[in-house]
Amino acid sequence: MKTIIGTKADVAKELTAQVAAVLASKPEANIAISAVDLPAEVLDALAASDIAFDRATLFQACEYCGAAGKGAHAVGAAFSPLTAAKPFAAVHAPDPDADAEHAADYDAAIQAAGGLDLVILGLGERGHVAFNEPGAGFGEKTHIAKLAEVTREGIAADFGTLEQTPEHGITIGIHTILGAKKILLVGFGARCAKAANATLTGRPETFIPASFLQLHTDVEKVKDKLQKIQKNF
Protein backbone atom coordinates (compact mmCIF):
# COMPACT_ATOMS: atom_id res chain seq x y z
CA MET A 1 0.00 0.00 0.00
CA LYS A 2 1.67 3.19 -1.18
CA THR A 3 1.32 6.24 1.07
CA ILE A 4 1.39 9.85 -0.13
CA ILE A 5 1.63 12.69 2.39
CA GLY A 6 1.04 16.37 1.76
CA THR A 7 -1.17 19.35 2.48
CA LYS A 8 -4.83 19.18 1.50
CA ALA A 9 -3.94 20.95 -1.73
CA ASP A 10 -1.10 18.49 -2.38
CA VAL A 11 -3.33 15.49 -1.69
CA ALA A 12 -6.09 16.79 -3.97
CA LYS A 13 -3.52 17.45 -6.70
CA GLU A 14 -1.99 13.97 -6.37
CA LEU A 15 -5.38 12.27 -6.35
CA THR A 16 -6.45 14.22 -9.44
CA ALA A 17 -3.26 13.11 -11.18
CA GLN A 18 -4.01 9.48 -10.27
CA VAL A 19 -7.54 9.75 -11.70
CA ALA A 20 -6.20 11.42 -14.84
CA ALA A 21 -3.74 8.55 -15.31
CA VAL A 22 -6.52 5.96 -15.05
CA LEU A 23 -8.64 7.77 -17.63
CA ALA A 24 -5.68 8.36 -19.93
CA SER A 25 -5.19 4.59 -20.01
CA LYS A 26 -8.92 3.82 -20.21
CA PRO A 27 -11.24 6.76 -21.01
CA GLU A 28 -14.31 4.53 -20.60
CA ALA A 29 -13.31 3.54 -17.04
CA ASN A 30 -15.88 2.59 -14.41
CA ILE A 31 -15.27 4.70 -11.31
CA ALA A 32 -16.91 4.20 -7.92
CA ILE A 33 -16.75 7.13 -5.49
CA SER A 34 -17.92 7.31 -1.89
CA ALA A 35 -18.81 10.85 -0.86
CA VAL A 36 -19.05 9.67 2.77
CA ASP A 37 -15.98 10.91 4.71
CA LEU A 38 -14.44 12.10 1.44
CA PRO A 39 -13.15 15.65 1.87
CA ALA A 40 -15.05 18.13 -0.31
CA GLU A 41 -11.69 19.34 -1.64
CA VAL A 42 -11.34 16.07 -3.56
CA LEU A 43 -14.57 16.40 -5.53
CA ASP A 44 -13.91 20.14 -5.98
CA ALA A 45 -10.47 19.40 -7.41
CA LEU A 46 -11.88 16.85 -9.85
CA ALA A 47 -14.61 19.29 -10.91
CA ALA A 48 -12.04 22.05 -11.48
CA SER A 49 -9.58 19.82 -13.34
CA ASP A 50 -9.23 19.46 -17.08
CA ILE A 51 -10.00 15.73 -16.88
CA ALA A 52 -12.65 14.56 -19.36
CA PHE A 53 -15.15 12.12 -17.83
CA ASP A 54 -17.50 12.03 -20.82
CA ARG A 55 -16.66 8.41 -21.65
CA ALA A 56 -16.42 7.23 -18.04
CA THR A 57 -19.18 5.78 -15.88
CA LEU A 58 -19.73 6.84 -12.27
CA PHE A 59 -21.01 4.38 -9.69
CA GLN A 60 -22.06 6.05 -6.44
CA ALA A 61 -20.68 3.87 -3.65
CA CYS A 62 -23.45 4.29 -1.09
CA GLU A 63 -26.74 5.96 -0.27
CA TYR A 64 -29.15 6.29 2.63
CA CYS A 65 -32.09 3.90 2.56
CA GLY A 66 -35.65 5.08 2.06
CA ALA A 67 -36.80 8.67 1.64
CA ALA A 68 -33.50 10.04 3.00
CA GLY A 69 -31.76 8.60 -0.06
CA LYS A 70 -33.88 10.74 -2.36
CA GLY A 71 -34.01 14.05 -0.49
CA ALA A 72 -31.88 17.17 -0.34
CA HIS A 73 -29.42 15.55 2.10
CA ALA A 74 -28.99 12.32 0.17
CA VAL A 75 -25.39 11.21 -0.29
CA GLY A 76 -25.84 11.55 -4.04
CA ALA A 77 -26.42 15.29 -3.70
CA ALA A 78 -22.72 15.70 -2.91
CA PHE A 79 -21.88 14.68 -6.47
CA SER A 80 -23.87 17.50 -8.08
CA PRO A 81 -20.93 19.95 -8.41
CA LEU A 82 -18.80 17.24 -10.03
CA THR A 83 -21.42 15.85 -12.41
CA ALA A 84 -22.56 19.36 -13.37
CA ALA A 85 -19.02 20.40 -14.24
CA LYS A 86 -17.96 17.05 -15.66
CA PRO A 87 -20.73 15.08 -17.38
CA PHE A 88 -20.21 11.32 -17.29
CA ALA A 89 -21.32 8.86 -19.93
CA ALA A 90 -23.58 7.36 -17.27
CA VAL A 91 -24.18 7.74 -13.53
CA HIS A 92 -25.49 4.90 -11.37
CA ALA A 93 -26.50 4.81 -7.70
CA PRO A 94 -27.67 2.07 -5.33
CA ASP A 95 -31.46 1.90 -5.08
CA PRO A 96 -32.44 3.44 -1.71
CA ASP A 97 -35.62 1.36 -1.80
CA ALA A 98 -33.85 -1.97 -2.40
CA ASP A 99 -34.39 -4.67 0.19
CA ALA A 100 -31.67 -6.96 1.52
CA GLU A 101 -32.49 -9.61 -1.06
CA HIS A 102 -32.02 -7.29 -4.02
CA ALA A 103 -29.21 -5.04 -2.79
CA ALA A 104 -26.59 -7.16 -4.54
CA ASP A 105 -28.26 -6.38 -7.88
CA TYR A 106 -26.02 -3.32 -7.85
CA ASP A 107 -22.96 -5.56 -7.94
CA ALA A 108 -24.47 -7.37 -10.90
CA ALA A 109 -24.83 -4.02 -12.68
CA ILE A 110 -21.19 -3.20 -11.94
CA GLN A 111 -20.05 -6.54 -13.33
CA ALA A 112 -22.28 -6.15 -16.38
CA ALA A 113 -20.49 -2.86 -17.06
CA GLY A 114 -17.12 -4.63 -16.95
CA GLY A 115 -16.19 -4.22 -13.28
CA LEU A 116 -14.66 -1.28 -11.43
CA ASP A 117 -11.44 0.24 -12.69
CA LEU A 118 -11.09 2.71 -9.81
CA VAL A 119 -12.61 3.22 -6.36
CA ILE A 120 -12.15 6.49 -4.45
CA LEU A 121 -12.93 6.30 -0.73
CA GLY A 122 -12.80 8.63 2.24
CA LEU A 123 -11.41 7.09 5.43
CA GLY A 124 -13.71 7.38 8.42
CA GLU A 125 -12.34 8.01 11.89
CA ARG A 126 -13.36 4.50 13.03
CA GLY A 127 -11.72 2.86 10.04
CA HIS A 128 -14.95 2.65 8.07
CA VAL A 129 -15.26 3.16 4.32
CA ALA A 130 -18.52 4.09 2.59
CA PHE A 131 -21.17 2.56 4.91
CA ASN A 132 -19.01 -0.43 5.83
CA GLU A 133 -19.08 0.17 9.57
CA PRO A 134 -16.77 -1.57 12.08
CA GLY A 135 -17.76 -5.23 12.09
CA ALA A 136 -18.48 -5.27 8.36
CA GLY A 137 -18.01 -8.64 6.70
CA PHE A 138 -15.03 -9.19 4.43
CA GLY A 139 -17.10 -11.06 1.84
CA GLU A 140 -19.94 -8.54 1.62
CA LYS A 141 -21.08 -7.26 -1.75
CA THR A 142 -23.57 -4.40 -2.00
CA HIS A 143 -25.77 -4.72 1.07
CA ILE A 144 -28.01 -2.93 3.52
CA ALA A 145 -25.92 -1.69 6.46
CA LYS A 146 -27.15 -0.54 9.85
CA LEU A 147 -25.59 2.83 10.56
CA ALA A 148 -23.73 3.11 13.85
CA GLU A 149 -25.15 5.55 16.38
CA VAL A 150 -22.01 7.69 16.17
CA THR A 151 -22.51 7.89 12.40
CA ARG A 152 -26.12 8.93 12.83
CA GLU A 153 -25.22 11.48 15.47
CA GLY A 154 -22.67 12.99 13.10
CA ILE A 155 -25.28 13.61 10.39
CA ALA A 156 -28.31 14.32 12.60
CA ALA A 157 -28.09 18.08 12.05
CA ASP A 158 -28.78 17.53 8.35
CA PHE A 159 -32.03 15.76 9.12
CA GLY A 160 -33.26 17.87 12.02
CA THR A 161 -33.19 15.37 14.88
CA LEU A 162 -31.60 12.02 15.61
CA GLU A 163 -35.03 10.39 15.39
CA GLN A 164 -35.41 11.66 11.82
CA THR A 165 -31.92 10.51 10.82
CA PRO A 166 -31.77 7.37 8.64
CA GLU A 167 -30.87 4.16 10.42
CA HIS A 168 -29.70 2.23 7.35
CA GLY A 169 -27.72 2.75 4.20
CA ILE A 170 -27.08 0.71 1.09
CA THR A 171 -23.39 0.38 0.27
CA ILE A 172 -20.93 -1.46 -1.88
CA GLY A 173 -19.13 -3.98 0.33
CA ILE A 174 -15.50 -4.80 1.00
CA HIS A 175 -15.68 -7.63 -1.54
CA THR A 176 -16.92 -5.16 -4.18
CA ILE A 177 -14.20 -2.66 -3.33
CA LEU A 178 -11.42 -5.23 -3.46
CA GLY A 179 -12.64 -6.29 -6.90
CA ALA A 180 -11.59 -2.92 -8.35
CA LYS A 181 -8.35 -2.62 -10.30
CA LYS A 182 -7.18 0.40 -8.29
CA ILE A 183 -8.20 1.95 -4.97
CA LEU A 184 -7.53 5.47 -3.70
CA LEU A 185 -8.12 5.95 0.04
CA VAL A 186 -8.09 9.52 1.36
CA GLY A 187 -7.68 10.55 5.00
CA PHE A 188 -7.44 14.11 6.30
CA GLY A 189 -6.67 15.44 9.75
CA ALA A 190 -5.97 14.09 13.19
CA ARG A 191 -9.51 12.75 13.58
CA CYS A 192 -8.74 9.76 11.37
CA ALA A 193 -5.04 9.39 12.20
CA LYS A 194 -5.64 6.39 14.46
CA ALA A 195 -7.67 4.67 11.75
CA ALA A 196 -5.00 5.49 9.19
CA ASN A 197 -2.34 3.92 11.37
CA ALA A 198 -4.41 0.77 11.86
CA THR A 199 -5.13 0.63 8.14
CA LEU A 200 -1.48 0.87 7.24
CA THR A 201 0.17 -1.21 9.95
CA GLY A 202 -2.41 -3.41 11.63
CA ARG A 203 -3.62 -6.77 10.48
CA PRO A 204 -6.83 -6.91 8.43
CA GLU A 205 -9.81 -7.16 10.77
CA THR A 206 -13.53 -6.54 10.59
CA PHE A 207 -13.49 -3.79 13.23
CA ILE A 208 -11.23 -1.69 10.97
CA PRO A 209 -12.91 -2.30 7.59
CA ALA A 210 -10.34 -0.19 5.73
CA SER A 211 -7.61 -2.56 6.94
CA PHE A 212 -8.84 -5.14 4.42
CA LEU A 213 -7.55 -2.88 1.67
CA GLN A 214 -4.07 -4.15 2.55
CA LEU A 215 -5.08 -7.32 0.70
CA HIS A 216 -5.37 -5.42 -2.58
CA THR A 217 -2.37 -5.21 -4.90
CA ASP A 218 -2.89 -1.58 -5.98
CA VAL A 219 -3.91 0.82 -3.20
CA GLU A 220 -2.70 4.39 -2.81
CA LYS A 221 -3.27 5.88 0.65
CA VAL A 222 -3.17 9.67 0.60
CA LYS A 223 -3.15 11.74 3.79
CA ASP A 224 -2.32 15.26 4.89
CA LYS A 225 0.66 16.54 6.85
CA LEU A 226 -1.42 17.22 9.95
CA GLN A 227 -1.69 13.50 10.54
CA LYS A 228 2.03 13.04 10.08
CA ILE A 229 2.88 15.84 12.48
CA GLN A 230 0.44 14.87 15.23
CA LYS A 231 0.87 11.11 15.05
CA ASN A 232 4.49 10.99 13.86
CA PHE A 233 3.77 8.65 10.97
PDB file of C-alpha atoms in Angstrom:
ATOM      1  CA  MET A   1       0.000   0.000   0.000  1.00  0.00           C
ATOM      2  CA  LYS A   2       1.669   3.193  -1.180  1.00  0.00           C
ATOM      3  CA  THR A   3       1.325   6.243   1.071  1.00  0.00           C
ATOM      4  CA  ILE A   4       1.385   9.852  -0.134  1.00  0.00           C
ATOM      5  CA  ILE A   5       1.629  12.690   2.394  1.00  0.00           C
ATOM      6  CA  GLY A   6       1.037  16.373   1.762  1.00  0.00           C
ATOM      7  CA  THR A   7      -1.170  19.352   2.477  1.00  0.00           C
ATOM      8  CA  LYS A   8      -4.834  19.184   1.498  1.00  0.00           C
ATOM      9  CA  ALA A   9      -3.939  20.953  -1.730  1.00  0.00           C
ATOM     10  CA  ASP A  10      -1.096  18.493  -2.376  1.00  0.00           C
ATOM     11  CA  VAL A  11      -3.327  15.495  -1.686  1.00  0.00           C
ATOM     12  CA  ALA A  12      -6.087  16.789  -3.971  1.00  0.00           C
ATOM     13  CA  LYS A  13      -3.524  17.451  -6.700  1.00  0.00           C
ATOM     14  CA  GLU A  14      -1.993  13.968  -6.372  1.00  0.00           C
ATOM     15  CA  LEU A  15      -5.377  12.268  -6.354  1.00  0.00           C
ATOM     16  CA  THR A  16      -6.451  14.220  -9.439  1.00  0.00           C
ATOM     17  CA  ALA A  17      -3.263  13.110 -11.176  1.00  0.00           C
ATOM     18  CA  GLN A  18      -4.014   9.485 -10.267  1.00  0.00           C
ATOM     19  CA  VAL A  19      -7.542   9.752 -11.697  1.00  0.00           C
ATOM     20  CA  ALA A  20      -6.196  11.421 -14.841  1.00  0.00           C
ATOM     21  CA  ALA A  21      -3.743   8.549 -15.314  1.00  0.00           C
ATOM     22  CA  VAL A  22      -6.523   5.959 -15.052  1.00  0.00           C
ATOM     23  CA  LEU A  23      -8.640   7.775 -17.632  1.00  0.00           C
ATOM     24  CA  ALA A  24      -5.677   8.359 -19.935  1.00  0.00           C
ATOM     25  CA  SER A  25      -5.191   4.593 -20.010  1.00  0.00           C
ATOM     26  CA  LYS A  26      -8.917   3.824 -20.210  1.00  0.00           C
ATOM     27  CA  PRO A  27     -11.243   6.756 -21.006  1.00  0.00           C
ATOM     28  CA  GLU A  28     -14.313   4.533 -20.596  1.00  0.00           C
ATOM     29  CA  ALA A  29     -13.312   3.538 -17.038  1.00  0.00           C
ATOM     30  CA  ASN A  30     -15.882   2.591 -14.409  1.00  0.00           C
ATOM     31  CA  ILE A  31     -15.270   4.701 -11.310  1.00  0.00           C
ATOM     32  CA  ALA A  32     -16.909   4.202  -7.917  1.00  0.00           C
ATOM     33  CA  ILE A  33     -16.747   7.129  -5.485  1.00  0.00           C
ATOM     34  CA  SER A  34     -17.918   7.313  -1.893  1.00  0.00           C
ATOM     35  CA  ALA A  35     -18.806  10.853  -0.857  1.00  0.00           C
ATOM     36  CA  VAL A  36     -19.047   9.675   2.769  1.00  0.00           C
ATOM     37  CA  ASP A  37     -15.982  10.912   4.714  1.00  0.00           C
ATOM     38  CA  LEU A  38     -14.436  12.097   1.439  1.00  0.00           C
ATOM     39  CA  PRO A  39     -13.152  15.654   1.867  1.00  0.00           C
ATOM     40  CA  ALA A  40     -15.046  18.131  -0.311  1.00  0.00           C
ATOM     41  CA  GLU A  41     -11.695  19.336  -1.642  1.00  0.00           C
ATOM     42  CA  VAL A  42     -11.344  16.065  -3.559  1.00  0.00           C
ATOM     43  CA  LEU A  43     -14.568  16.399  -5.527  1.00  0.00           C
ATOM     44  CA  ASP A  44     -13.910  20.137  -5.979  1.00  0.00           C
ATOM     45  CA  ALA A  45     -10.469  19.396  -7.412  1.00  0.00           C
ATOM     46  CA  LEU A  46     -11.878  16.848  -9.845  1.00  0.00           C
ATOM     47  CA  ALA A  47     -14.606  19.294 -10.906  1.00  0.00           C
ATOM     48  CA  ALA A  48     -12.041  22.049 -11.481  1.00  0.00           C
ATOM     49  CA  SER A  49      -9.579  19.821 -13.340  1.00  0.00           C
ATOM     50  CA  ASP A  50      -9.230  19.461 -17.082  1.00  0.00           C
ATOM     51  CA  ILE A  51     -10.001  15.725 -16.882  1.00  0.00           C
ATOM     52  CA  ALA A  52     -12.651  14.556 -19.359  1.00  0.00           C
ATOM     53  CA  PHE A  53     -15.154  12.121 -17.827  1.00  0.00           C
ATOM     54  CA  ASP A  54     -17.497  12.032 -20.824  1.00  0.00           C
ATOM     55  CA  ARG A  55     -16.658   8.408 -21.653  1.00  0.00           C
ATOM     56  CA  ALA A  56     -16.419   7.231 -18.044  1.00  0.00           C
ATOM     57  CA  THR A  57     -19.185   5.780 -15.876  1.00  0.00           C
ATOM     58  CA  LEU A  58     -19.727   6.841 -12.268  1.00  0.00           C
ATOM     59  CA  PHE A  59     -21.009   4.380  -9.691  1.00  0.00           C
ATOM     60  CA  GLN A  60     -22.061   6.047  -6.444  1.00  0.00           C
ATOM     61  CA  ALA A  61     -20.678   3.870  -3.648  1.00  0.00           C
ATOM     62  CA  CYS A  62     -23.450   4.290  -1.087  1.00  0.00           C
ATOM     63  CA  GLU A  63     -26.743   5.959  -0.266  1.00  0.00           C
ATOM     64  CA  TYR A  64     -29.154   6.287   2.629  1.00  0.00           C
ATOM     65  CA  CYS A  65     -32.091   3.905   2.560  1.00  0.00           C
ATOM     66  CA  GLY A  66     -35.652   5.078   2.056  1.00  0.00           C
ATOM     67  CA  ALA A  67     -36.804   8.671   1.639  1.00  0.00           C
ATOM     68  CA  ALA A  68     -33.498  10.042   2.997  1.00  0.00           C
ATOM     69  CA  GLY A  69     -31.757   8.602  -0.062  1.00  0.00           C
ATOM     70  CA  LYS A  70     -33.878  10.743  -2.358  1.00  0.00           C
ATOM     71  CA  GLY A  71     -34.006  14.049  -0.486  1.00  0.00           C
ATOM     72  CA  ALA A  72     -31.876  17.166  -0.338  1.00  0.00           C
ATOM     73  CA  HIS A  73     -29.423  15.552   2.098  1.00  0.00           C
ATOM     74  CA  ALA A  74     -28.993  12.319   0.165  1.00  0.00           C
ATOM     75  CA  VAL A  75     -25.392  11.208  -0.290  1.00  0.00           C
ATOM     76  CA  GLY A  76     -25.843  11.550  -4.042  1.00  0.00           C
ATOM     77  CA  ALA A  77     -26.423  15.290  -3.703  1.00  0.00           C
ATOM     78  CA  ALA A  78     -22.719  15.703  -2.911  1.00  0.00           C
ATOM     79  CA  PHE A  79     -21.884  14.683  -6.473  1.00  0.00           C
ATOM     80  CA  SER A  80     -23.868  17.505  -8.077  1.00  0.00           C
ATOM     81  CA  PRO A  81     -20.928  19.951  -8.408  1.00  0.00           C
ATOM     82  CA  LEU A  82     -18.798  17.237 -10.026  1.00  0.00           C
ATOM     83  CA  THR A  83     -21.415  15.852 -12.410  1.00  0.00           C
ATOM     84  CA  ALA A  84     -22.560  19.361 -13.369  1.00  0.00           C
ATOM     85  CA  ALA A  85     -19.016  20.404 -14.239  1.00  0.00           C
ATOM     86  CA  LYS A  86     -17.962  17.052 -15.664  1.00  0.00           C
ATOM     87  CA  PRO A  87     -20.731  15.084 -17.378  1.00  0.00           C
ATOM     88  CA  PHE A  88     -20.209  11.318 -17.288  1.00  0.00           C
ATOM     89  CA  ALA A  89     -21.324   8.863 -19.933  1.00  0.00           C
ATOM     90  CA  ALA A  90     -23.582   7.356 -17.270  1.00  0.00           C
ATOM     91  CA  VAL A  91     -24.182   7.736 -13.534  1.00  0.00           C
ATOM     92  CA  HIS A  92     -25.491   4.904 -11.365  1.00  0.00           C
ATOM     93  CA  ALA A  93     -26.499   4.813  -7.698  1.00  0.00           C
ATOM     94  CA  PRO A  94     -27.675   2.073  -5.335  1.00  0.00           C
ATOM     95  CA  ASP A  95     -31.461   1.905  -5.078  1.00  0.00           C
ATOM     96  CA  PRO A  96     -32.443   3.440  -1.709  1.00  0.00           C
ATOM     97  CA  ASP A  97     -35.623   1.361  -1.804  1.00  0.00           C
ATOM     98  CA  ALA A  98     -33.853  -1.967  -2.401  1.00  0.00           C
ATOM     99  CA  ASP A  99     -34.388  -4.666   0.191  1.00  0.00           C
ATOM    100  CA  ALA A 100     -31.671  -6.963   1.519  1.00  0.00           C
ATOM    101  CA  GLU A 101     -32.492  -9.614  -1.059  1.00  0.00           C
ATOM    102  CA  HIS A 102     -32.023  -7.291  -4.021  1.00  0.00           C
ATOM    103  CA  ALA A 103     -29.214  -5.039  -2.789  1.00  0.00           C
ATOM    104  CA  ALA A 104     -26.591  -7.158  -4.542  1.00  0.00           C
ATOM    105  CA  ASP A 105     -28.260  -6.383  -7.881  1.00  0.00           C
ATOM    106  CA  TYR A 106     -26.018  -3.317  -7.855  1.00  0.00           C
ATOM    107  CA  ASP A 107     -22.962  -5.562  -7.938  1.00  0.00           C
ATOM    108  CA  ALA A 108     -24.473  -7.372 -10.899  1.00  0.00           C
ATOM    109  CA  ALA A 109     -24.825  -4.023 -12.683  1.00  0.00           C
ATOM    110  CA  ILE A 110     -21.192  -3.204 -11.944  1.00  0.00           C
ATOM    111  CA  GLN A 111     -20.048  -6.540 -13.330  1.00  0.00           C
ATOM    112  CA  ALA A 112     -22.281  -6.152 -16.383  1.00  0.00           C
ATOM    113  CA  ALA A 113     -20.491  -2.855 -17.065  1.00  0.00           C
ATOM    114  CA  GLY A 114     -17.120  -4.630 -16.947  1.00  0.00           C
ATOM    115  CA  GLY A 115     -16.190  -4.221 -13.277  1.00  0.00           C
ATOM    116  CA  LEU A 116     -14.661  -1.282 -11.435  1.00  0.00           C
ATOM    117  CA  ASP A 117     -11.437   0.244 -12.687  1.00  0.00           C
ATOM    118  CA  LEU A 118     -11.091   2.706  -9.814  1.00  0.00           C
ATOM    119  CA  VAL A 119     -12.605   3.216  -6.356  1.00  0.00           C
ATOM    120  CA  ILE A 120     -12.147   6.485  -4.447  1.00  0.00           C
ATOM    121  CA  LEU A 121     -12.930   6.303  -0.728  1.00  0.00           C
ATOM    122  CA  GLY A 122     -12.800   8.626   2.243  1.00  0.00           C
ATOM    123  CA  LEU A 123     -11.406   7.092   5.430  1.00  0.00           C
ATOM    124  CA  GLY A 124     -13.713   7.378   8.424  1.00  0.00           C
ATOM    125  CA  GLU A 125     -12.344   8.013  11.889  1.00  0.00           C
ATOM    126  CA  ARG A 126     -13.364   4.504  13.029  1.00  0.00           C
ATOM    127  CA  GLY A 127     -11.719   2.863  10.039  1.00  0.00           C
ATOM    128  CA  HIS A 128     -14.948   2.648   8.070  1.00  0.00           C
ATOM    129  CA  VAL A 129     -15.257   3.157   4.320  1.00  0.00           C
ATOM    130  CA  ALA A 130     -18.522   4.088   2.594  1.00  0.00           C
ATOM    131  CA  PHE A 131     -21.172   2.557   4.909  1.00  0.00           C
ATOM    132  CA  ASN A 132     -19.008  -0.433   5.827  1.00  0.00           C
ATOM    133  CA  GLU A 133     -19.084   0.174   9.566  1.00  0.00           C
ATOM    134  CA  PRO A 134     -16.771  -1.573  12.082  1.00  0.00           C
ATOM    135  CA  GLY A 135     -17.760  -5.229  12.087  1.00  0.00           C
ATOM    136  CA  ALA A 136     -18.483  -5.268   8.362  1.00  0.00           C
ATOM    137  CA  GLY A 137     -18.007  -8.641   6.701  1.00  0.00           C
ATOM    138  CA  PHE A 138     -15.029  -9.194   4.425  1.00  0.00           C
ATOM    139  CA  GLY A 139     -17.101 -11.060   1.838  1.00  0.00           C
ATOM    140  CA  GLU A 140     -19.936  -8.535   1.617  1.00  0.00           C
ATOM    141  CA  LYS A 141     -21.083  -7.265  -1.752  1.00  0.00           C
ATOM    142  CA  THR A 142     -23.573  -4.402  -2.001  1.00  0.00           C
ATOM    143  CA  HIS A 143     -25.769  -4.718   1.066  1.00  0.00           C
ATOM    144  CA  ILE A 144     -28.015  -2.930   3.524  1.00  0.00           C
ATOM    145  CA  ALA A 145     -25.920  -1.689   6.457  1.00  0.00           C
ATOM    146  CA  LYS A 146     -27.149  -0.542   9.852  1.00  0.00           C
ATOM    147  CA  LEU A 147     -25.586   2.830  10.563  1.00  0.00           C
ATOM    148  CA  ALA A 148     -23.730   3.107  13.852  1.00  0.00           C
ATOM    149  CA  GLU A 149     -25.149   5.553  16.376  1.00  0.00           C
ATOM    150  CA  VAL A 150     -22.011   7.689  16.168  1.00  0.00           C
ATOM    151  CA  THR A 151     -22.505   7.887  12.401  1.00  0.00           C
ATOM    152  CA  ARG A 152     -26.123   8.932  12.827  1.00  0.00           C
ATOM    153  CA  GLU A 153     -25.218  11.483  15.474  1.00  0.00           C
ATOM    154  CA  GLY A 154     -22.671  12.992  13.096  1.00  0.00           C
ATOM    155  CA  ILE A 155     -25.281  13.614  10.391  1.00  0.00           C
ATOM    156  CA  ALA A 156     -28.305  14.325  12.604  1.00  0.00           C
ATOM    157  CA  ALA A 157     -28.087  18.076  12.052  1.00  0.00           C
ATOM    158  CA  ASP A 158     -28.777  17.534   8.346  1.00  0.00           C
ATOM    159  CA  PHE A 159     -32.034  15.755   9.116  1.00  0.00           C
ATOM    160  CA  GLY A 160     -33.261  17.871  12.021  1.00  0.00           C
ATOM    161  CA  THR A 161     -33.190  15.367  14.880  1.00  0.00           C
ATOM    162  CA  LEU A 162     -31.600  12.017  15.613  1.00  0.00           C
ATOM    163  CA  GLU A 163     -35.027  10.389  15.390  1.00  0.00           C
ATOM    164  CA  GLN A 164     -35.405  11.663  11.817  1.00  0.00           C
ATOM    165  CA  THR A 165     -31.920  10.510  10.818  1.00  0.00           C
ATOM    166  CA  PRO A 166     -31.767   7.372   8.638  1.00  0.00           C
ATOM    167  CA  GLU A 167     -30.868   4.158  10.416  1.00  0.00           C
ATOM    168  CA  HIS A 168     -29.703   2.226   7.349  1.00  0.00           C
ATOM    169  CA  GLY A 169     -27.725   2.755   4.201  1.00  0.00           C
ATOM    170  CA  ILE A 170     -27.076   0.707   1.088  1.00  0.00           C
ATOM    171  CA  THR A 171     -23.393   0.383   0.275  1.00  0.00           C
ATOM    172  CA  ILE A 172     -20.930  -1.457  -1.877  1.00  0.00           C
ATOM    173  CA  GLY A 173     -19.126  -3.979   0.332  1.00  0.00           C
ATOM    174  CA  ILE A 174     -15.497  -4.797   0.998  1.00  0.00           C
ATOM    175  CA  HIS A 175     -15.683  -7.626  -1.540  1.00  0.00           C
ATOM    176  CA  THR A 176     -16.924  -5.164  -4.176  1.00  0.00           C
ATOM    177  CA  ILE A 177     -14.199  -2.655  -3.327  1.00  0.00           C
ATOM    178  CA  LEU A 178     -11.416  -5.234  -3.459  1.00  0.00           C
ATOM    179  CA  GLY A 179     -12.638  -6.288  -6.900  1.00  0.00           C
ATOM    180  CA  ALA A 180     -11.590  -2.917  -8.352  1.00  0.00           C
ATOM    181  CA  LYS A 181      -8.355  -2.621 -10.298  1.00  0.00           C
ATOM    182  CA  LYS A 182      -7.175   0.397  -8.294  1.00  0.00           C
ATOM    183  CA  ILE A 183      -8.197   1.948  -4.966  1.00  0.00           C
ATOM    184  CA  LEU A 184      -7.525   5.472  -3.696  1.00  0.00           C
ATOM    185  CA  LEU A 185      -8.115   5.954   0.039  1.00  0.00           C
ATOM    186  CA  VAL A 186      -8.089   9.518   1.358  1.00  0.00           C
ATOM    187  CA  GLY A 187      -7.675  10.547   5.003  1.00  0.00           C
ATOM    188  CA  PHE A 188      -7.440  14.111   6.296  1.00  0.00           C
ATOM    189  CA  GLY A 189      -6.671  15.435   9.749  1.00  0.00           C
ATOM    190  CA  ALA A 190      -5.966  14.094  13.190  1.00  0.00           C
ATOM    191  CA  ARG A 191      -9.513  12.750  13.578  1.00  0.00           C
ATOM    192  CA  CYS A 192      -8.735   9.764  11.366  1.00  0.00           C
ATOM    193  CA  ALA A 193      -5.035   9.395  12.195  1.00  0.00           C
ATOM    194  CA  LYS A 194      -5.636   6.388  14.461  1.00  0.00           C
ATOM    195  CA  ALA A 195      -7.670   4.671  11.752  1.00  0.00           C
ATOM    196  CA  ALA A 196      -5.001   5.489   9.186  1.00  0.00           C
ATOM    197  CA  ASN A 197      -2.336   3.923  11.372  1.00  0.00           C
ATOM    198  CA  ALA A 198      -4.410   0.774  11.858  1.00  0.00           C
ATOM    199  CA  THR A 199      -5.133   0.625   8.141  1.00  0.00           C
ATOM    200  CA  LEU A 200      -1.479   0.872   7.239  1.00  0.00           C
ATOM    201  CA  THR A 201       0.172  -1.209   9.952  1.00  0.00           C
ATOM    202  CA  GLY A 202      -2.412  -3.411  11.634  1.00  0.00           C
ATOM    203  CA  ARG A 203      -3.616  -6.773  10.482  1.00  0.00           C
ATOM    204  CA  PRO A 204      -6.825  -6.914   8.432  1.00  0.00           C
ATOM    205  CA  GLU A 205      -9.808  -7.162  10.772  1.00  0.00           C
ATOM    206  CA  THR A 206     -13.530  -6.540  10.588  1.00  0.00           C
ATOM    207  CA  PHE A 207     -13.487  -3.795  13.229  1.00  0.00           C
ATOM    208  CA  ILE A 208     -11.226  -1.695  10.973  1.00  0.00           C
ATOM    209  CA  PRO A 209     -12.907  -2.302   7.590  1.00  0.00           C
ATOM    210  CA  ALA A 210     -10.338  -0.190   5.728  1.00  0.00           C
ATOM    211  CA  SER A 211      -7.610  -2.556   6.936  1.00  0.00           C
ATOM    212  CA  PHE A 212      -8.836  -5.139   4.425  1.00  0.00           C
ATOM    213  CA  LEU A 213      -7.548  -2.880   1.668  1.00  0.00           C
ATOM    214  CA  GLN A 214      -4.075  -4.154   2.551  1.00  0.00           C
ATOM    215  CA  LEU A 215      -5.084  -7.318   0.697  1.00  0.00           C
ATOM    216  CA  HIS A 216      -5.370  -5.421  -2.582  1.00  0.00           C
ATOM    217  CA  THR A 217      -2.375  -5.208  -4.903  1.00  0.00           C
ATOM    218  CA  ASP A 218      -2.889  -1.576  -5.977  1.00  0.00           C
ATOM    219  CA  VAL A 219      -3.913   0.819  -3.199  1.00  0.00           C
ATOM    220  CA  GLU A 220      -2.700   4.394  -2.807  1.00  0.00           C
ATOM    221  CA  LYS A 221      -3.269   5.885   0.652  1.00  0.00           C
ATOM    222  CA  VAL A 222      -3.169   9.672   0.595  1.00  0.00           C
ATOM    223  CA  LYS A 223      -3.148  11.742   3.789  1.00  0.00           C
ATOM    224  CA  ASP A 224      -2.324  15.255   4.888  1.00  0.00           C
ATOM    225  CA  LYS A 225       0.660  16.543   6.850  1.00  0.00           C
ATOM    226  CA  LEU A 226      -1.422  17.221   9.951  1.00  0.00           C
ATOM    227  CA  GLN A 227      -1.692  13.499  10.543  1.00  0.00           C
ATOM    228  CA  LYS A 228       2.026  13.038  10.082  1.00  0.00           C
ATOM    229  CA  ILE A 229       2.884  15.841  12.484  1.00  0.00           C
ATOM    230  CA  GLN A 230       0.435  14.871  15.231  1.00  0.00           C
ATOM    231  CA  LYS A 231       0.871  11.114  15.054  1.00  0.00           C
ATOM    232  CA  ASN A 232       4.488  10.993  13.861  1.00  0.00           C
ATOM    233  CA  PHE A 233       3.767   8.654  10.972  1.00  0.00           C
TER     234      PHE A 233
END
